[in-house]
């Protein structure tokens, strides 16, 4: 029996954290998809490392295209090279799976339109699977899936010969299928909450999202709390994630955020909560002394 070989077309650079904890994004995809006895290789597509010709392509049974910080509608040389390769893979009917950026660049290679969405989509989102897809019906999976999302671009339109098999209230083309060999998924089935929170930190550091977006996303992801548009009418609290696990919080005193940050235990501040949510989370009373450390919260809503 011949050995099945697959390749990951890596379109992003690994952070130190992901490389150390998960073996990089290649390690994450291999852990999710690889079966015993298979060989998995990586091509760093964003560095213009791709299979050289049809002879090398034929060595592989399938390819996976990862996410990226780059735009699938961009015109960077490596993106142009990747488009050429994807069209070649299609012509050879090689199995191809695209995730996030990979989904979008596949859509572009097949003749679809890709561009900026109205806003970022970050967090868990219900995705509605098609009820008319014979392919999905054969898989015996729920009609609605909660999928981790992290994108600001989207596939806006696909040619009629491409089957759209999933939608959400945010994105019209969450998943598509072309023939029996190509599939795109806008969300991140390979992500854990830990990976997503790390990525959100990186987006904030690169000023790709605002501080307000950061606090709203992390508060919702970790605690299931929807923030009010303004914090000004209450004295809020700050929550931090502690190295030993769990969460601790400090209610802001007369000195406001600066005072609260000064009182935080060692750990990373990850959310500002309005006082009413902060009190619910840590089960404190409104008349409790402001500025004090309110202890640990280990449960997630």
mmCIF file of C-alpha atoms in Angstrom:
data_model
loop_
_atom_site.group_PDB
_atom_site.id
_atom_site.type_symbol
_atom_site.label_atom_id
_atom_site.label_comp_id
_atom_site.label_asym_id
_atom_site.label_seq_id
_atom_site.Cartn_x
_atom_site.Cartn_y
_atom_site.Cartn_z
ATOM 1 C CA UNK A 1 0.000 0.000 0.000
ATOM 2 C CA UNK A 2 1.412 3.413 -0.973
ATOM 3 C CA UNK A 3 1.879 6.079 1.660
ATOM 4 C CA UNK A 4 -0.591 8.968 1.489
ATOM 5 C CA UNK A 5 1.097 12.365 1.484
ATOM 6 C CA UNK A 6 -0.381 15.769 2.222
ATOM 7 C CA UNK A 7 1.059 19.272 2.314
ATOM 8 C CA UNK A 8 0.175 22.403 4.262
ATOM 9 C CA UNK A 9 0.591 25.657 2.319
ATOM 10 C CA UNK A 10 1.502 27.921 5.232
ATOM 11 C CA UNK A 11 0.451 31.513 4.560
ATOM 12 C CA UNK A 12 1.348 33.036 7.944
ATOM 13 C CA UNK A 13 4.409 33.369 10.135
ATOM 14 C CA UNK A 14 4.326 31.465 13.425
ATOM 15 C CA UNK A 15 4.444 33.462 16.634
ATOM 16 C CA UNK A 16 6.876 32.317 19.318
ATOM 17 C CA UNK A 17 3.911 31.251 21.473
ATOM 18 C CA UNK A 18 2.252 29.079 18.803
ATOM 19 C CA UNK A 19 5.603 27.616 17.745
ATOM 20 C CA UNK A 20 6.530 26.670 21.327
ATOM 21 C CA UNK A 21 3.162 25.367 22.507
ATOM 22 C CA UNK A 22 1.743 23.808 19.339
ATOM 23 C CA UNK A 23 4.668 23.244 16.996
ATOM 24 C CA UNK A 24 3.531 26.141 14.804
ATOM 25 C CA UNK A 25 0.439 26.310 12.622
ATOM 26 C CA UNK A 26 1.727 23.315 10.683
ATOM 27 C CA UNK A 27 1.643 21.342 13.926
ATOM 28 C CA UNK A 28 -1.908 22.507 14.626
ATOM 29 C CA UNK A 29 -3.192 21.377 11.226
ATOM 30 C CA UNK A 30 -1.308 18.098 11.370
ATOM 31 C CA UNK A 31 -2.767 17.363 14.800
ATOM 32 C CA UNK A 32 -6.280 18.053 13.511
ATOM 33 C CA UNK A 33 -6.135 16.262 10.159
ATOM 34 C CA UNK A 34 -3.377 13.664 9.990
ATOM 35 C CA UNK A 35 -4.211 9.954 10.143
ATOM 36 C CA UNK A 36 -1.757 7.242 11.249
ATOM 37 C CA UNK A 37 0.702 6.282 8.547
ATOM 38 C CA UNK A 38 0.358 9.496 6.529
ATOM 39 C CA UNK A 39 3.207 11.859 5.675
ATOM 40 C CA UNK A 40 2.663 15.585 6.130
ATOM 41 C CA UNK A 41 4.962 18.287 4.766
ATOM 42 C CA UNK A 42 4.880 22.073 4.832
ATOM 43 C CA UNK A 43 5.493 24.686 2.140
ATOM 44 C CA UNK A 44 5.901 28.252 3.397
ATOM 45 C CA UNK A 45 3.766 29.894 0.740
ATOM 46 C CA UNK A 46 4.163 33.412 2.160
ATOM 47 C CA UNK A 47 7.917 33.021 1.525
ATOM 48 C CA UNK A 48 7.212 31.869 -2.032
ATOM 49 C CA UNK A 49 8.046 28.254 -1.171
ATOM 50 C CA UNK A 50 5.672 26.159 -3.301
ATOM 51 C CA UNK A 51 5.746 22.861 -5.218
ATOM 52 C CA UNK A 52 7.948 23.489 -8.245
ATOM 53 C CA UNK A 53 6.113 21.579 -10.980
ATOM 54 C CA UNK A 54 3.516 18.917 -11.759
ATOM 55 C CA UNK A 55 5.968 16.149 -10.862
ATOM 56 C CA UNK A 56 6.248 17.466 -7.307
ATOM 57 C CA UNK A 57 2.509 18.167 -7.081
ATOM 58 C CA UNK A 58 1.764 14.542 -7.987
ATOM 59 C CA UNK A 59 3.667 13.410 -4.900
ATOM 60 C CA UNK A 60 0.769 14.685 -2.769
ATOM 61 C CA UNK A 61 -2.790 13.448 -2.352
ATOM 62 C CA UNK A 62 -4.032 16.793 -1.062
ATOM 63 C CA UNK A 63 -3.213 20.296 0.152
ATOM 64 C CA UNK A 64 -4.394 22.546 3.004
ATOM 65 C CA UNK A 65 -4.182 26.349 2.768
ATOM 66 C CA UNK A 66 -3.932 28.155 6.113
ATOM 67 C CA UNK A 67 -5.044 31.533 7.375
ATOM 68 C CA UNK A 68 -2.929 34.650 6.952
ATOM 69 C CA UNK A 69 -2.601 38.263 8.053
ATOM 70 C CA UNK A 70 -2.401 39.194 4.364
ATOM 71 C CA UNK A 71 -5.363 40.046 2.145
ATOM 72 C CA UNK A 72 -6.577 37.380 -0.266
ATOM 73 C CA UNK A 73 -7.606 40.236 -2.573
ATOM 74 C CA UNK A 74 -4.059 41.634 -2.493
ATOM 75 C CA UNK A 75 -1.462 41.586 -5.239
ATOM 76 C CA UNK A 76 1.722 40.553 -3.434
ATOM 77 C CA UNK A 77 4.052 38.387 -5.557
ATOM 78 C CA UNK A 78 3.586 35.355 -3.297
ATOM 79 C CA UNK A 79 -0.198 35.697 -3.544
ATOM 80 C CA UNK A 80 -0.001 35.795 -7.353
ATOM 81 C CA UNK A 81 2.200 32.691 -7.285
ATOM 82 C CA UNK A 82 -0.255 30.942 -4.980
ATOM 83 C CA UNK A 83 -3.170 31.722 -7.305
ATOM 84 C CA UNK A 84 -1.295 30.123 -10.208
ATOM 85 C CA UNK A 85 -0.658 27.010 -8.111
ATOM 86 C CA UNK A 86 -4.282 26.732 -6.965
ATOM 87 C CA UNK A 87 -5.567 26.881 -10.516
ATOM 88 C CA UNK A 88 -3.077 24.148 -11.407
ATOM 89 C CA UNK A 89 -4.280 22.019 -8.481
ATOM 90 C CA UNK A 90 -7.853 22.477 -9.670
ATOM 91 C CA UNK A 91 -6.961 21.421 -13.215
ATOM 92 C CA UNK A 92 -5.299 18.293 -11.782
ATOM 93 C CA UNK A 93 -8.318 17.703 -9.488
ATOM 94 C CA UNK A 94 -6.126 17.548 -6.411
ATOM 95 C CA UNK A 95 -7.906 17.617 -3.058
ATOM 96 C CA UNK A 96 -7.654 21.127 -1.580
ATOM 97 C CA UNK A 97 -9.002 22.517 1.708
ATOM 98 C CA UNK A 98 -8.826 26.255 2.411
ATOM 99 C CA UNK A 99 -9.240 27.774 5.883
ATOM 100 C CA UNK A 100 -10.008 31.512 6.392
ATOM 101 C CA UNK A 101 -7.497 33.223 4.068
ATOM 102 C CA UNK A 102 -7.219 29.835 2.361
ATOM 103 C CA UNK A 103 -11.001 29.831 1.828
ATOM 104 C CA UNK A 104 -10.843 33.330 0.366
ATOM 105 C CA UNK A 105 -7.870 32.749 -1.942
ATOM 106 C CA UNK A 106 -9.501 29.537 -3.198
ATOM 107 C CA UNK A 107 -12.654 31.525 -3.919
ATOM 108 C CA UNK A 108 -10.610 34.049 -5.877
ATOM 109 C CA UNK A 109 -8.777 31.326 -7.816
ATOM 110 C CA UNK A 110 -12.122 29.822 -8.839
ATOM 111 C CA UNK A 111 -13.408 33.144 -10.175
ATOM 112 C CA UNK A 112 -15.175 34.508 -7.097
ATOM 113 C CA UNK A 113 -15.095 38.031 -5.661
ATOM 114 C CA UNK A 114 -13.193 38.644 -2.427
ATOM 115 C CA UNK A 115 -12.962 41.856 -0.407
ATOM 116 C CA UNK A 116 -13.337 43.614 2.935
ATOM 117 C CA UNK A 117 -16.329 42.716 5.046
ATOM 118 C CA UNK A 118 -18.314 45.482 6.755
ATOM 119 C CA UNK A 119 -16.453 44.783 10.000
ATOM 120 C CA UNK A 120 -14.295 42.239 11.789
ATOM 121 C CA UNK A 121 -15.843 38.929 12.807
ATOM 122 C CA UNK A 122 -14.015 37.568 15.853
ATOM 123 C CA UNK A 123 -15.280 34.957 18.295
ATOM 124 C CA UNK A 124 -17.739 32.067 18.249
ATOM 125 C CA UNK A 125 -20.450 32.351 15.614
ATOM 126 C CA UNK A 126 -23.341 30.010 14.752
ATOM 127 C CA UNK A 127 -22.960 28.789 11.162
ATOM 128 C CA UNK A 128 -25.997 27.392 9.351
ATOM 129 C CA UNK A 129 -25.311 24.424 7.091
ATOM 130 C CA UNK A 130 -27.246 23.943 3.887
ATOM 131 C CA UNK A 131 -30.234 21.612 4.141
ATOM 132 C CA UNK A 132 -30.068 20.805 0.427
ATOM 133 C CA UNK A 133 -26.431 19.712 0.197
ATOM 134 C CA UNK A 134 -26.182 15.982 -0.474
ATOM 135 C CA UNK A 135 -22.559 16.093 0.649
ATOM 136 C CA UNK A 136 -23.370 17.553 4.105
ATOM 137 C CA UNK A 137 -26.401 15.307 4.536
ATOM 138 C CA UNK A 138 -24.147 12.281 4.164
ATOM 139 C CA UNK A 139 -21.939 13.452 7.063
ATOM 140 C CA UNK A 140 -24.649 13.254 9.750
ATOM 141 C CA UNK A 141 -23.630 16.491 11.481
ATOM 142 C CA UNK A 142 -25.796 19.157 13.201
ATOM 143 C CA UNK A 143 -27.426 21.766 10.986
ATOM 144 C CA UNK A 144 -25.940 24.601 13.079
ATOM 145 C CA UNK A 145 -22.295 24.638 14.184
ATOM 146 C CA UNK A 146 -20.522 27.094 16.501
ATOM 147 C CA UNK A 147 -17.308 27.996 14.703
ATOM 148 C CA UNK A 148 -14.409 30.197 15.842
ATOM 149 C CA UNK A 149 -14.022 33.170 13.503
ATOM 150 C CA UNK A 150 -11.247 35.722 13.066
ATOM 151 C CA UNK A 151 -11.415 37.646 9.780
ATOM 152 C CA UNK A 152 -12.179 41.021 8.244
ATOM 153 C CA UNK A 153 -12.240 39.866 4.606
ATOM 154 C CA UNK A 154 -14.797 37.560 3.026
ATOM 155 C CA UNK A 155 -15.822 35.803 -0.149
ATOM 156 C CA UNK A 156 -18.583 38.019 -1.485
ATOM 157 C CA UNK A 157 -19.644 36.071 -4.558
ATOM 158 C CA UNK A 158 -18.907 32.737 -6.233
ATOM 159 C CA UNK A 159 -19.591 31.456 -9.761
ATOM 160 C CA UNK A 160 -22.826 29.431 -10.227
ATOM 161 C CA UNK A 161 -20.913 26.151 -10.518
ATOM 162 C CA UNK A 162 -19.627 26.507 -6.939
ATOM 163 C CA UNK A 163 -21.958 25.178 -4.219
ATOM 164 C CA UNK A 164 -22.336 27.391 -1.133
ATOM 165 C CA UNK A 165 -22.957 24.961 1.723
ATOM 166 C CA UNK A 166 -22.980 27.218 4.809
ATOM 167 C CA UNK A 167 -23.936 30.776 5.777
ATOM 168 C CA UNK A 168 -24.137 32.882 8.940
ATOM 169 C CA UNK A 169 -25.856 36.117 9.902
ATOM 170 C CA UNK A 170 -22.473 37.837 9.437
ATOM 171 C CA UNK A 171 -21.025 36.166 6.341
ATOM 172 C CA UNK A 172 -22.957 35.017 3.288
ATOM 173 C CA UNK A 173 -20.413 32.392 2.192
ATOM 174 C CA UNK A 174 -19.094 30.553 5.251
ATOM 175 C CA UNK A 175 -18.340 27.340 3.362
ATOM 176 C CA UNK A 176 -18.284 26.312 -0.262
ATOM 177 C CA UNK A 177 -17.593 23.182 -2.269
ATOM 178 C CA UNK A 178 -16.420 22.811 -5.858
ATOM 179 C CA UNK A 179 -16.621 19.399 -7.498
ATOM 180 C CA UNK A 180 -15.412 16.570 -5.317
ATOM 181 C CA UNK A 181 -11.967 18.019 -4.690
ATOM 182 C CA UNK A 182 -12.146 21.597 -3.343
ATOM 183 C CA UNK A 183 -13.659 22.965 -0.139
ATOM 184 C CA UNK A 184 -13.384 26.323 1.614
ATOM 185 C CA UNK A 185 -14.198 27.111 5.254
ATOM 186 C CA UNK A 186 -14.199 30.735 6.436
ATOM 187 C CA UNK A 187 -13.995 29.854 10.133
ATOM 188 C CA UNK A 188 -11.179 28.197 12.074
ATOM 189 C CA UNK A 189 -11.988 24.576 13.010
ATOM 190 C CA UNK A 190 -8.305 24.192 13.953
ATOM 191 C CA UNK A 191 -8.378 26.925 16.618
ATOM 192 C CA UNK A 192 -8.842 26.536 20.357
ATOM 193 C CA UNK A 193 -9.975 29.409 22.572
ATOM 194 C CA UNK A 194 -6.359 29.699 23.738
ATOM 195 C CA UNK A 195 -5.092 30.167 20.173
ATOM 196 C CA UNK A 196 -7.814 32.721 19.427
ATOM 197 C CA UNK A 197 -7.065 34.775 22.554
ATOM 198 C CA UNK A 198 -3.375 34.786 21.648
ATOM 199 C CA UNK A 199 -4.222 35.938 18.127
ATOM 200 C CA UNK A 200 -6.450 38.714 19.477
ATOM 201 C CA UNK A 201 -3.501 39.905 21.573
ATOM 202 C CA UNK A 202 -1.381 40.064 18.389
ATOM 203 C CA UNK A 203 -4.091 41.962 16.503
ATOM 204 C CA UNK A 204 -4.200 44.552 19.291
ATOM 205 C CA UNK A 205 -0.395 44.880 19.346
ATOM 206 C CA UNK A 206 -0.434 45.519 15.591
ATOM 207 C CA UNK A 207 -3.285 48.045 16.039
ATOM 208 C CA UNK A 208 -5.460 45.998 13.673
ATOM 209 C CA UNK A 209 -8.255 46.148 16.257
ATOM 210 C CA UNK A 210 -9.067 48.864 18.789
ATOM 211 C CA UNK A 211 -8.717 48.570 22.560
ATOM 212 C CA UNK A 212 -12.508 48.735 22.904
ATOM 213 C CA UNK A 213 -12.921 45.880 20.402
ATOM 214 C CA UNK A 214 -10.300 43.878 22.298
ATOM 215 C CA UNK A 215 -12.066 44.233 25.660
ATOM 216 C CA UNK A 216 -15.486 43.521 24.178
ATOM 217 C CA UNK A 217 -14.312 40.388 22.342
ATOM 218 C CA UNK A 218 -12.363 38.917 25.263
ATOM 219 C CA UNK A 219 -15.121 39.655 27.785
ATOM 220 C CA UNK A 220 -17.685 37.945 25.581
ATOM 221 C CA UNK A 221 -15.407 34.990 24.787
ATOM 222 C CA UNK A 222 -14.350 34.326 28.370
ATOM 223 C CA UNK A 223 -17.365 35.323 30.418
ATOM 224 C CA UNK A 224 -20.317 35.437 28.037
ATOM 225 C CA UNK A 225 -20.984 39.064 28.982
ATOM 226 C CA UNK A 226 -22.134 41.605 26.417
ATOM 227 C CA UNK A 227 -20.631 45.001 27.209
ATOM 228 C CA UNK A 228 -22.576 48.233 27.176
ATOM 229 C CA UNK A 229 -21.458 50.837 24.601
ATOM 230 C CA UNK A 230 -20.095 53.180 27.288
ATOM 231 C CA UNK A 231 -18.345 52.581 30.594
ATOM 232 C CA UNK A 232 -18.673 56.195 31.723
ATOM 233 C CA UNK A 233 -21.763 55.968 33.904
ATOM 234 C CA UNK A 234 -20.281 53.387 36.280
ATOM 235 C CA UNK A 235 -16.952 52.674 37.896
ATOM 236 C CA UNK A 236 -15.854 49.479 36.135
ATOM 237 C CA UNK A 237 -13.563 46.657 37.095
ATOM 238 C CA UNK A 238 -10.597 45.090 35.352
ATOM 239 C CA UNK A 239 -10.182 41.331 34.998
ATOM 240 C CA UNK A 240 -6.842 39.637 34.404
ATOM 241 C CA UNK A 241 -5.853 36.110 33.462
ATOM 242 C CA UNK A 242 -3.412 34.695 36.034
ATOM 243 C CA UNK A 243 -0.381 32.537 35.135
ATOM 244 C CA UNK A 244 -1.490 29.819 37.562
ATOM 245 C CA UNK A 245 -4.939 29.658 35.980
ATOM 246 C CA UNK A 246 -8.239 31.309 36.720
ATOM 247 C CA UNK A 247 -9.032 35.025 36.770
ATOM 248 C CA UNK A 248 -8.770 37.860 39.251
ATOM 249 C CA UNK A 249 -10.420 41.230 39.303
ATOM 250 C CA UNK A 250 -9.986 44.709 40.730
ATOM 251 C CA UNK A 251 -12.749 47.288 40.949
ATOM 252 C CA UNK A 252 -11.523 50.735 39.943
ATOM 253 C CA UNK A 253 -11.313 53.246 42.786
ATOM 254 C CA UNK A 254 -11.324 57.031 42.753
ATOM 255 C CA UNK A 255 -8.134 56.926 40.692
ATOM 256 C CA UNK A 256 -9.980 55.090 37.933
ATOM 257 C CA UNK A 257 -8.275 52.650 35.590
ATOM 258 C CA UNK A 258 -4.763 53.650 36.580
ATOM 259 C CA UNK A 259 -5.451 52.802 40.227
ATOM 260 C CA UNK A 260 -7.108 49.513 39.313
ATOM 261 C CA UNK A 261 -4.168 48.470 37.143
ATOM 262 C CA UNK A 262 -1.814 49.280 40.032
ATOM 263 C CA UNK A 263 -3.731 46.861 42.286
ATOM 264 C CA UNK A 264 -3.912 43.996 39.783
ATOM 265 C CA UNK A 265 -2.150 40.745 40.704
ATOM 266 C CA UNK A 266 0.473 39.398 38.360
ATOM 267 C CA UNK A 267 -1.177 38.433 35.086
ATOM 268 C CA UNK A 268 -2.464 39.853 31.835
ATOM 269 C CA UNK A 269 -5.394 42.307 31.889
ATOM 270 C CA UNK A 270 -7.908 40.918 29.426
ATOM 271 C CA UNK A 271 -11.202 42.720 30.023
ATOM 272 C CA UNK A 272 -12.822 45.852 31.403
ATOM 273 C CA UNK A 273 -16.318 45.099 32.658
ATOM 274 C CA UNK A 274 -19.087 47.556 33.573
ATOM 275 C CA UNK A 275 -19.598 47.530 37.331
ATOM 276 C CA UNK A 276 -22.859 45.575 37.200
ATOM 277 C CA UNK A 277 -21.187 42.758 35.232
ATOM 278 C CA UNK A 278 -18.088 42.900 37.389
ATOM 279 C CA UNK A 279 -20.227 42.525 40.531
ATOM 280 C CA UNK A 280 -22.131 39.597 39.046
ATOM 281 C CA UNK A 281 -18.950 37.843 37.989
ATOM 282 C CA UNK A 282 -17.199 38.180 41.354
ATOM 283 C CA UNK A 283 -20.386 38.198 43.485
ATOM 284 C CA UNK A 284 -19.640 41.458 45.300
ATOM 285 C CA UNK A 285 -21.933 44.179 46.588
ATOM 286 C CA UNK A 286 -22.064 47.748 45.213
ATOM 287 C CA UNK A 287 -20.966 49.209 48.565
ATOM 288 C CA UNK A 288 -17.782 47.094 48.704
ATOM 289 C CA UNK A 289 -14.562 49.061 49.005
ATOM 290 C CA UNK A 290 -13.347 50.252 45.604
ATOM 291 C CA UNK A 291 -9.814 49.506 44.570
ATOM 292 C CA UNK A 292 -9.501 46.272 46.493
ATOM 293 C CA UNK A 293 -8.642 42.962 44.869
ATOM 294 C CA UNK A 294 -11.778 40.822 44.724
ATOM 295 C CA UNK A 295 -10.150 37.427 44.412
ATOM 296 C CA UNK A 296 -10.383 34.610 41.935
ATOM 297 C CA UNK A 297 -13.014 33.501 39.488
ATOM 298 C CA UNK A 298 -12.316 30.100 37.938
ATOM 299 C CA UNK A 299 -15.545 29.295 36.120
ATOM 300 C CA UNK A 300 -16.318 30.386 32.577
ATOM 301 C CA UNK A 301 -19.859 31.244 31.532
#
